[in-house]
Amino acid sequence: DETLLRHAIDRELARDGQIFFVHNRINDIEKVADKIRKIAPHISIGIAHGRLREGELEQVMVDFVAGRTQLLLATTIIESGLDIPRANTIFIDESDHYGLADLH
């Protein structure tokens, strides 16, 4: 729902927070980024997935941790080891494609 997404993004940004957005298909992750940009053109987006070169992936993550990007659009590559206190909101695109353990 675009209205819900816009509202949640605006709410997080108003509190100087950050957002995780999980989309688990690399082949159309850029289209999802474009959709988010249309909904919230003022947001900076980092894209992370397993096909990025190591240095490129690391830079995306460093930028998010440092607060230079406000939304991290990523595959489940982010599922472990991230503790970013400013990131309080997570969207799971097509959550019905995940099992309960994946969502936990």
Steps between C-alpha positions, in 0.01 A plus 500: 500500500666820380323720754617284790854492362511879454361556850751261662792653309397852597456396863844340518669796335321741735665323794835488314466125463588250229312224321572148382308385193546133414435392142646162422523507120814659360367510143240768578644669809573817297132519399405484866748781572338709224156435650622613843658812346166590338320458832766685702729698266674667794649176638850370436513129420782248522465168317665184633499151354733206454599582142668827594876499505639467852623858524178635357286305746720612787465865394120474485499358852747759632288780353187363668667451838643854478155641420590617149212295362162489665357182350685175437332300225648154522455131448516271801877555491429731795333230711778462754751712680347845464434715802416852392323686780355769271331239278167427667284422199517200269289423197494146365389501138289196415524371856272210408800346319693457825463245775441598861864433592614727216279781622614466858 
